[in-house]
């Protein structure tokens, strides 16, 4: 193969060493996360015999930190000179925590409390990692490449959706669920290694000012399109995590799908995500950034209505679940790529971590509430009716966006400046 042809077809960002290392490390970590997404609940169900209420609690344990810590983590991170170093430390901490689960299982002392505490601690470190990541990302990607960078990162996410659950399901089938989690632990270690190999010029830390803690929230209140987007994301996440809390239990107990088949269903369904990542740029060029965001919301949520319709022989159920996953993952890639590029362009550098903290509090913070609601609904009305509530509710999230000017927004916006009227305090 002609080397010049190959180079000309490699995305411009991947020709840059720093971004390439960042992308590889994140891609490996995403695969590990997808392994744990199936291995952790399967460990609870198959080894510890967890029921619907306990599954809701386990799912919530990983998500509560986003509700509690995102805003203070963002305010703290915006004053750090190197967010990359903070991310390195959180990767190493997550490695040790996740590795503790297979170690405890090997010694015969694994219990449900440890699973919940581990999920909570990893969730806490992930909050800190995520609020720093938004600032590190813009130090590696020029503004003109935001859509391409978002496509590459979300393409990796889609590959993780494809490979991670399939690999996780097979690891659970042949090596038991706790040992599958050791692969996720190694992914954090590799992520730290690739972060160690880059040292970009990060945006300078924010000075200490009055209102530093609330500046991100004030900016979001003043940015008109961000308010309905946050409301739509919060609604979507709440109902989607009712769904997430119950899906594994529903598929394995109600439909009789094996753990290996479940991994293949999730992995094959995520092929739609790869297609979505590949075509997101073309969708934006054809209909514009705003309509593409709205299309992504609808296409992510509405196909999941197929899941509570599934039934009958295992092969038929598996086919319906695969179709739902395929279409939903296609939609989520369009949504993530377009909304990430839109918000990255809109947010000023000085507030990135604080705004990320507020977004996680609102968007991610409702997730444990959804997971707990899922456990309660699954116990009270049954798994299938609870999944109807989850999937229909998620589909209605797009209604927040339809009355806005987003439908008429074709190009990436210019940044809305950070408020700078607060006087600086002494000792900054």
Short mmCIF file of C-alpha atoms in Angstrom, two decimals:
data_model
loop_
_atom_site.label_atom_id
_atom_site.label_comp_id
_atom_site.label_asym_id
_atom_site.label_seq_id
_atom_site.Cartn_x
_atom_site.Cartn_y
_atom_site.Cartn_z
CA UNK A 1 0.00 0.00 0.00
CA UNK A 2 1.29 3.46 -0.95
CA UNK A 3 2.50 5.19 2.21
CA UNK A 4 1.52 8.61 0.85
CA UNK A 5 -2.03 7.37 0.16
CA UNK A 6 -2.25 5.99 3.71
CA UNK A 7 -1.03 9.25 5.26
CA UNK A 8 -3.45 11.31 3.18
CA UNK A 9 -6.37 9.22 4.47
CA UNK A 10 -5.37 9.38 8.15
CA UNK A 11 -7.34 12.11 9.97
CA UNK A 12 -5.23 15.21 10.48
CA UNK A 13 -5.46 15.03 14.28
CA UNK A 14 -4.07 11.48 14.36
CA UNK A 15 -0.93 12.69 12.57
CA UNK A 16 -0.17 14.77 15.68
CA UNK A 17 1.78 12.75 18.25
CA UNK A 18 0.28 14.35 21.36
CA UNK A 19 -3.33 13.89 20.29
CA UNK A 20 -2.57 10.36 19.06
CA UNK A 21 -1.24 9.32 22.47
CA UNK A 22 -4.20 10.93 24.20
CA UNK A 23 -6.63 9.19 21.82
CA UNK A 24 -5.00 5.75 22.21
CA UNK A 25 -5.02 5.97 26.01
CA UNK A 26 -8.64 7.07 26.13
CA UNK A 27 -9.66 4.38 23.64
CA UNK A 28 -8.11 1.62 25.75
CA UNK A 29 -9.78 2.95 28.89
CA UNK A 30 -13.16 3.07 27.13
CA UNK A 31 -12.91 -0.62 26.20
CA UNK A 32 -12.14 -1.44 29.83
CA UNK A 33 -15.13 0.61 30.99
CA UNK A 34 -17.43 -1.34 28.68
CA UNK A 35 -16.09 -4.62 30.05
CA UNK A 36 -16.92 -3.50 33.58
CA UNK A 37 -20.33 -2.22 32.45
CA UNK A 38 -21.37 -5.82 31.84
CA UNK A 39 -19.02 -7.61 34.27
CA UNK A 40 -19.89 -5.63 37.42
CA UNK A 41 -23.67 -6.19 37.28
CA UNK A 42 -23.15 -9.80 36.20
CA UNK A 43 -20.89 -10.33 39.21
CA UNK A 44 -23.70 -9.02 41.40
CA UNK A 45 -26.39 -11.14 39.69
CA UNK A 46 -24.55 -14.41 39.06
CA UNK A 47 -22.21 -14.59 42.06
CA UNK A 48 -23.99 -12.60 44.78
CA UNK A 49 -27.59 -13.26 43.58
CA UNK A 50 -28.55 -9.55 43.66
CA UNK A 51 -32.20 -8.62 43.09
CA UNK A 52 -33.82 -5.59 41.40
CA UNK A 53 -33.51 -3.24 44.39
CA UNK A 54 -29.85 -4.16 44.94
CA UNK A 55 -29.08 -3.70 41.24
CA UNK A 56 -30.55 -0.21 41.42
CA UNK A 57 -28.33 0.51 44.45
CA UNK A 58 -25.20 -0.79 42.71
CA UNK A 59 -25.85 1.29 39.61
CA UNK A 60 -26.53 4.35 41.76
CA UNK A 61 -23.33 3.88 43.80
CA UNK A 62 -21.20 4.56 40.73
CA UNK A 63 -23.26 7.61 39.81
CA UNK A 64 -23.91 9.43 43.11
CA UNK A 65 -20.41 11.05 43.05
CA UNK A 66 -21.42 13.03 39.97
CA UNK A 67 -24.29 14.52 41.94
CA UNK A 68 -22.21 15.26 45.04
CA UNK A 69 -18.77 16.25 43.81
CA UNK A 70 -18.91 17.58 40.23
CA UNK A 71 -19.25 21.30 41.05
CA UNK A 72 -16.52 21.43 43.74
CA UNK A 73 -14.27 19.21 41.58
CA UNK A 74 -14.68 21.59 38.63
CA UNK A 75 -13.95 24.66 40.77
CA UNK A 76 -10.85 22.96 42.20
CA UNK A 77 -9.62 21.73 38.79
CA UNK A 78 -9.88 25.15 37.11
CA UNK A 79 -7.25 26.44 39.57
CA UNK A 80 -4.78 23.61 38.89
CA UNK A 81 -1.78 24.35 36.69
CA UNK A 82 -1.68 20.80 35.24
CA UNK A 83 -4.97 18.96 34.78
CA UNK A 84 -3.02 16.17 33.08
CA UNK A 85 -1.27 15.29 36.35
CA UNK A 86 -4.60 15.14 38.16
CA UNK A 87 -5.88 12.75 35.48
CA UNK A 88 -2.78 10.57 35.90
CA UNK A 89 -3.39 10.23 39.63
CA UNK A 90 -7.06 9.38 39.14
CA UNK A 91 -6.17 6.69 36.57
CA UNK A 92 -3.76 5.04 39.02
CA UNK A 93 -6.33 5.21 41.81
CA UNK A 94 -9.00 3.60 39.63
CA UNK A 95 -6.57 0.83 38.70
CA UNK A 96 -6.01 -0.08 42.35
CA UNK A 97 -9.69 0.08 43.22
CA UNK A 98 -10.90 -2.06 40.33
CA UNK A 99 -8.12 -4.61 40.89
CA UNK A 100 -9.34 -5.05 44.48
CA UNK A 101 -12.51 -6.85 43.27
CA UNK A 102 -10.85 -9.91 41.64
CA UNK A 103 -8.36 -10.03 44.53
CA UNK A 104 -11.22 -10.15 47.06
CA UNK A 105 -13.02 -12.80 45.00
CA UNK A 106 -9.86 -14.94 44.79
CA UNK A 107 -9.59 -14.80 48.61
CA UNK A 108 -13.28 -15.65 49.02
CA UNK A 109 -14.23 -12.38 50.75
CA UNK A 110 -16.05 -10.53 47.95
CA UNK A 111 -19.45 -9.18 49.01
CA UNK A 112 -22.08 -6.76 47.75
CA UNK A 113 -20.94 -3.96 50.05
CA UNK A 114 -17.45 -4.04 48.53
CA UNK A 115 -18.92 -3.87 45.02
CA UNK A 116 -20.92 -0.77 45.97
CA UNK A 117 -18.01 0.93 47.76
CA UNK A 118 -15.67 0.22 44.85
CA UNK A 119 -18.21 1.58 42.36
CA UNK A 120 -18.63 4.73 44.51
CA UNK A 121 -14.88 5.36 44.86
CA UNK A 122 -14.20 4.81 41.15
CA UNK A 123 -17.14 7.09 40.33
CA UNK A 124 -15.61 9.80 42.54
CA UNK A 125 -12.24 9.63 40.78
CA UNK A 126 -14.01 9.56 37.40
CA UNK A 127 -15.73 12.85 38.22
CA UNK A 128 -12.36 14.48 38.80
CA UNK A 129 -10.91 12.91 35.65
CA UNK A 130 -13.81 14.11 33.51
CA UNK A 131 -13.81 17.75 34.64
CA UNK A 132 -10.08 17.94 33.89
CA UNK A 133 -10.43 16.16 30.55
CA UNK A 134 -12.48 18.92 28.92
CA UNK A 135 -9.64 21.41 29.47
CA UNK A 136 -6.89 19.01 28.36
CA UNK A 137 -8.85 18.23 25.19
CA UNK A 138 -8.91 21.85 23.97
CA UNK A 139 -5.15 22.12 24.55
CA UNK A 140 -4.72 19.32 21.98
CA UNK A 141 -7.43 20.14 19.41
CA UNK A 142 -7.70 23.42 17.45
CA UNK A 143 -11.18 24.96 17.17
CA UNK A 144 -11.49 24.15 13.47
CA UNK A 145 -11.09 20.43 14.30
CA UNK A 146 -13.69 20.11 17.09
CA UNK A 147 -16.08 18.01 14.99
CA UNK A 148 -13.23 15.78 13.79
CA UNK A 149 -11.86 15.40 17.31
CA UNK A 150 -15.30 14.61 18.67
CA UNK A 151 -15.83 12.08 15.86
CA UNK A 152 -12.54 10.35 16.67
CA UNK A 153 -13.23 10.21 20.40
CA UNK A 154 -16.76 8.99 19.92
CA UNK A 155 -15.63 6.58 17.22
CA UNK A 156 -13.40 5.07 19.90
CA UNK A 157 -16.40 5.00 22.22
CA UNK A 158 -18.35 3.12 19.59
CA UNK A 159 -15.50 0.65 19.08
CA UNK A 160 -15.51 0.18 22.84
CA UNK A 161 -19.26 -0.45 22.72
CA UNK A 162 -18.57 -3.07 20.06
CA UNK A 163 -15.56 -4.85 21.57
CA UNK A 164 -16.04 -4.24 25.30
CA UNK A 165 -19.39 -5.95 26.01
CA UNK A 166 -18.58 -8.88 23.72
CA UNK A 167 -15.21 -9.35 25.38
CA UNK A 168 -16.74 -8.80 28.81
CA UNK A 169 -19.50 -11.33 28.20
CA UNK A 170 -17.02 -13.94 27.00
CA UNK A 171 -14.67 -13.26 29.91
CA UNK A 172 -17.56 -13.67 32.34
CA UNK A 173 -18.62 -16.89 30.56
CA UNK A 174 -15.17 -18.48 30.72
CA UNK A 175 -13.29 -16.73 33.55
CA UNK A 176 -16.07 -15.49 35.89
CA UNK A 177 -17.16 -11.87 36.32
CA UNK A 178 -14.66 -10.61 38.95
CA UNK A 179 -11.66 -11.65 36.86
CA UNK A 180 -13.11 -9.81 33.84
CA UNK A 181 -12.85 -6.64 35.95
CA UNK A 182 -9.07 -7.04 36.13
CA UNK A 183 -8.95 -6.23 32.40
CA UNK A 184 -10.71 -2.94 33.15
CA UNK A 185 -8.16 -2.27 35.91
CA UNK A 186 -5.33 -2.72 33.40
CA UNK A 187 -7.02 -0.28 31.02
CA UNK A 188 -6.68 2.49 33.63
CA UNK A 189 -2.99 1.70 33.98
CA UNK A 190 -2.48 1.92 30.22
CA UNK A 191 -4.44 5.18 30.07
CA UNK A 192 -2.06 6.64 32.67
CA UNK A 193 0.94 5.48 30.60
CA UNK A 194 -0.25 7.31 27.48
CA UNK A 195 -1.14 10.45 29.44
CA UNK A 196 2.39 10.40 30.86
CA UNK A 197 3.78 10.59 27.31
CA UNK A 198 2.17 13.95 26.50
CA UNK A 199 2.73 17.42 27.96
CA UNK A 200 0.61 19.97 26.06
CA UNK A 201 0.48 23.67 26.90
CA UNK A 202 -2.72 23.74 28.94
CA UNK A 203 -4.88 26.86 29.40
CA UNK A 204 -3.63 28.84 32.41
CA UNK A 205 -5.33 28.23 35.76
CA UNK A 206 -8.06 30.61 36.82
CA UNK A 207 -7.20 33.25 39.38
CA UNK A 208 -8.97 33.19 42.70
CA UNK A 209 -11.97 35.51 42.44
CA UNK A 210 -15.21 36.11 44.25
CA UNK A 211 -17.86 33.93 42.69
CA UNK A 212 -15.24 31.42 41.45
CA UNK A 213 -17.31 28.51 42.74
CA UNK A 214 -20.57 29.59 41.05
CA UNK A 215 -19.15 31.11 37.85
CA UNK A 216 -19.87 28.01 35.77
CA UNK A 217 -23.51 27.95 36.82
CA UNK A 218 -23.88 31.70 36.12
CA UNK A 219 -22.46 31.23 32.63
CA UNK A 220 -24.86 28.36 31.89
CA UNK A 221 -27.82 30.46 33.04
CA UNK A 222 -26.76 33.26 30.64
CA UNK A 223 -26.24 30.91 27.64
CA UNK A 224 -29.78 30.50 26.23
CA UNK A 225 -29.35 27.31 24.15
CA UNK A 226 -27.53 25.54 26.98
CA UNK A 227 -30.56 25.59 29.30
CA UNK A 228 -32.90 23.46 27.15
CA UNK A 229 -29.98 21.20 26.18
CA UNK A 230 -29.22 20.54 29.84
CA UNK A 231 -32.91 19.88 30.54
CA UNK A 232 -33.07 17.44 27.63
CA UNK A 233 -29.89 15.66 28.76
CA UNK A 234 -31.14 15.43 32.35
CA UNK A 235 -34.49 13.98 31.23
CA UNK A 236 -32.81 11.53 28.86
CA UNK A 237 -30.30 10.39 31.49
CA UNK A 238 -32.91 9.95 34.22
CA UNK A 239 -35.09 7.63 32.16
CA UNK A 240 -32.16 5.93 30.44
CA UNK A 241 -30.74 4.92 33.80
CA UNK A 242 -34.04 3.42 34.86
CA UNK A 243 -33.46 1.35 31.73
CA UNK A 244 -29.77 0.67 32.50
CA UNK A 245 -30.51 -0.51 36.04
CA UNK A 246 -32.95 -3.16 34.80
CA UNK A 247 -31.70 -4.18 31.36
CA UNK A 248 -29.23 -6.91 32.39
CA UNK A 249 -31.71 -8.42 34.86
CA UNK A 250 -34.52 -8.28 32.28
CA UNK A 251 -32.42 -9.82 29.51
CA UNK A 252 -31.00 -12.65 31.62
CA UNK A 253 -33.93 -13.48 33.91
CA UNK A 254 -37.06 -12.53 31.92
CA UNK A 255 -35.83 -13.35 28.41
CA UNK A 256 -33.34 -16.09 29.30
CA UNK A 257 -30.43 -14.56 27.37
CA UNK A 258 -27.05 -16.03 28.37
CA UNK A 259 -24.18 -13.80 29.47
CA UNK A 260 -22.19 -14.64 26.35
CA UNK A 261 -25.16 -13.87 24.09
CA UNK A 262 -25.79 -10.64 26.00
CA UNK A 263 -22.24 -9.49 25.33
CA UNK A 264 -22.62 -10.26 21.64
CA UNK A 265 -25.97 -8.43 21.50
CA UNK A 266 -24.48 -5.29 23.03
CA UNK A 267 -21.36 -5.53 20.88
CA UNK A 268 -23.13 -6.20 17.57
CA UNK A 269 -25.68 -3.49 18.32
CA UNK A 270 -22.86 -0.99 18.74
CA UNK A 271 -21.86 -1.45 15.11
CA UNK A 272 -24.51 1.20 14.60
CA UNK A 273 -22.36 3.47 16.70
CA UNK A 274 -19.42 3.00 14.36
CA UNK A 275 -21.61 3.97 11.45
CA UNK A 276 -22.92 6.96 13.39
CA UNK A 277 -19.39 8.10 14.20
CA UNK A 278 -18.32 7.71 10.57
CA UNK A 279 -21.29 9.67 9.21
CA UNK A 280 -21.70 12.36 11.90
CA UNK A 281 -19.62 14.90 9.96
CA UNK A 282 -21.71 14.34 6.84
CA UNK A 283 -24.94 14.71 8.82
CA UNK A 284 -23.71 18.05 10.17
CA UNK A 285 -22.74 19.21 6.67
CA UNK A 286 -26.12 18.18 5.28
CA UNK A 287 -28.57 19.48 7.91
CA UNK A 288 -26.46 21.68 10.22
CA UNK A 289 -25.16 21.27 13.77
CA UNK A 290 -28.42 22.14 15.58
CA UNK A 291 -30.77 19.81 13.67
CA UNK A 292 -28.11 17.08 13.94
CA UNK A 293 -28.18 17.41 17.75
CA UNK A 294 -31.98 17.08 17.79
CA UNK A 295 -31.81 14.09 15.42
CA UNK A 296 -29.28 12.45 17.74
CA UNK A 297 -31.55 12.88 20.77
CA UNK A 298 -34.48 11.24 18.99
CA UNK A 299 -32.49 8.44 17.36
CA UNK A 300 -30.75 7.54 20.64
CA UNK A 301 -33.89 7.18 22.74
CA UNK A 302 -36.78 6.06 20.53
CA UNK A 303 -35.40 2.68 19.31
CA UNK A 304 -35.17 1.44 22.91
CA UNK A 305 -38.97 1.16 22.94
CA UNK A 306 -38.32 -2.15 21.13
CA UNK A 307 -36.77 -3.66 24.27
CA UNK A 308 -39.94 -4.12 26.36
CA UNK A 309 -41.57 -5.52 23.18
CA UNK A 310 -39.06 -8.39 23.10
CA UNK A 311 -40.27 -11.88 23.96
CA UNK A 312 -40.70 -15.41 22.67
CA UNK A 313 -37.80 -17.71 21.75
CA UNK A 314 -34.32 -16.60 22.75
CA UNK A 315 -33.28 -16.08 19.11
CA UNK A 316 -36.22 -13.73 18.46
CA UNK A 317 -35.61 -11.81 21.69
CA UNK A 318 -31.92 -11.51 20.87
CA UNK A 319 -32.75 -10.18 17.40
CA UNK A 320 -35.06 -7.48 18.78
CA UNK A 321 -32.50 -6.44 21.42
CA UNK A 322 -29.77 -6.30 18.77
CA UNK A 323 -31.88 -4.06 16.52
CA UNK A 324 -32.64 -1.73 19.43
CA UNK A 325 -28.97 -1.52 20.39
CA UNK A 326 -27.88 -0.96 16.76
CA UNK A 327 -30.24 1.96 16.18
CA UNK A 328 -29.74 3.49 19.63
CA UNK A 329 -25.94 3.39 19.38
CA UNK A 330 -26.14 5.02 15.95
CA UNK A 331 -28.16 7.81 17.52
CA UNK A 332 -25.96 8.27 20.58
CA UNK A 333 -22.88 8.72 18.40
CA UNK A 334 -24.58 11.44 16.37
CA UNK A 335 -25.75 13.08 19.60
CA UNK A 336 -22.40 12.89 21.40
CA UNK A 337 -20.30 14.09 18.48
CA UNK A 338 -22.52 17.03 17.58
CA UNK A 339 -23.35 18.18 21.12
CA UNK A 340 -19.73 17.86 22.27
CA UNK A 341 -18.47 19.92 19.33
CA UNK A 342 -21.23 22.52 19.85
CA UNK A 343 -20.53 22.93 23.56
CA UNK A 344 -16.74 22.86 23.15
CA UNK A 345 -17.02 25.77 20.73
CA UNK A 346 -19.39 27.70 22.99
CA UNK A 347 -17.58 27.36 26.36
CA UNK A 348 -14.69 29.75 27.26
CA UNK A 349 -11.38 28.17 28.35
CA UNK A 350 -11.39 29.92 31.72
CA UNK A 351 -14.56 28.10 32.81
CA UNK A 352 -14.27 24.69 31.19
CA UNK A 353 -13.79 22.58 34.32
CA UNK A 354 -16.40 24.51 36.32
CA UNK A 355 -18.97 24.25 33.54
CA UNK A 356 -18.14 20.57 33.14
CA UNK A 357 -18.76 20.20 36.87
CA UNK A 358 -22.20 21.82 36.66
CA UNK A 359 -23.07 19.76 33.57
CA UNK A 360 -22.09 16.55 35.35
CA UNK A 361 -24.12 17.53 38.40
CA UNK A 362 -27.23 18.13 36.29
CA UNK A 363 -26.76 15.60 33.50
CA UNK A 364 -24.96 12.83 35.40
CA UNK A 365 -26.38 13.64 38.81
CA UNK A 366 -29.86 12.48 37.79
CA UNK A 367 -28.45 9.09 36.80
CA UNK A 368 -28.35 7.60 40.32
CA UNK A 369 -31.86 8.93 40.85
CA UNK A 370 -32.90 7.11 37.70
CA UNK A 371 -31.10 3.95 38.77
CA UNK A 372 -32.78 4.00 42.19
CA UNK A 373 -36.13 4.70 40.55
CA UNK A 374 -35.47 1.76 38.24
CA UNK A 375 -34.88 -0.58 41.15
CA UNK A 376 -38.04 0.66 42.90
CA UNK A 377 -40.18 0.47 39.73
CA UNK A 378 -38.85 -2.97 38.82
CA UNK A 379 -39.77 -4.24 42.28
CA UNK A 380 -43.16 -2.51 42.42
CA UNK A 381 -44.61 -3.02 38.92
CA UNK A 382 -42.29 -5.59 37.31
CA UNK A 383 -39.41 -5.38 34.87
CA UNK A 384 -41.31 -5.04 31.59
CA UNK A 385 -43.70 -2.24 32.74
CA UNK A 386 -40.76 -0.38 34.30
CA UNK A 387 -38.90 -0.59 30.98
CA UNK A 388 -41.94 0.89 29.21
CA UNK A 389 -41.78 3.87 31.57
CA UNK A 390 -38.03 4.20 30.97
CA UNK A 391 -38.05 4.03 27.18
CA UNK A 392 -41.10 6.23 26.56
CA UNK A 393 -39.86 8.82 29.07
CA UNK A 394 -36.43 8.95 27.41
CA UNK A 395 -38.06 9.48 24.01
CA UNK A 396 -39.91 12.54 25.28
CA UNK A 397 -36.64 14.32 26.17
CA UNK A 398 -36.37 15.79 22.67
CA UNK A 399 -39.45 17.96 23.35
CA UNK A 400 -37.25 20.38 25.36
CA UNK A 401 -35.38 21.31 22.16
CA UNK A 402 -38.10 21.66 19.56
CA UNK A 403 -39.24 25.21 20.55
CA UNK A 404 -35.67 26.60 20.55
CA UNK A 405 -33.54 28.18 17.82
CA UNK A 406 -31.40 25.01 17.70
CA UNK A 407 -33.40 23.81 14.69
CA UNK A 408 -32.17 26.89 12.80
CA UNK A 409 -28.53 26.70 13.95
CA UNK A 410 -26.32 25.49 11.11
CA UNK A 411 -22.75 26.41 12.19
CA UNK A 412 -20.66 26.02 15.34
CA UNK A 413 -21.16 29.06 17.60
CA UNK A 414 -18.54 31.51 18.80
CA UNK A 415 -17.56 31.28 22.51
CA UNK A 416 -19.67 33.21 24.98
CA UNK A 417 -17.12 35.10 27.14
CA UNK A 418 -16.70 34.32 30.81
CA UNK A 419 -18.02 36.93 33.23
CA UNK A 420 -15.01 38.91 34.43
CA UNK A 421 -16.55 41.57 36.63
CA UNK A 422 -15.74 39.91 39.95
CA UNK A 423 -12.82 41.57 41.73
CA UNK A 424 -9.81 39.37 42.39
CA UNK A 425 -9.16 38.42 45.99
CA UNK A 426 -5.85 38.87 47.68
CA UNK A 427 -3.60 35.86 47.90
CA UNK A 428 -4.51 34.57 44.44
#
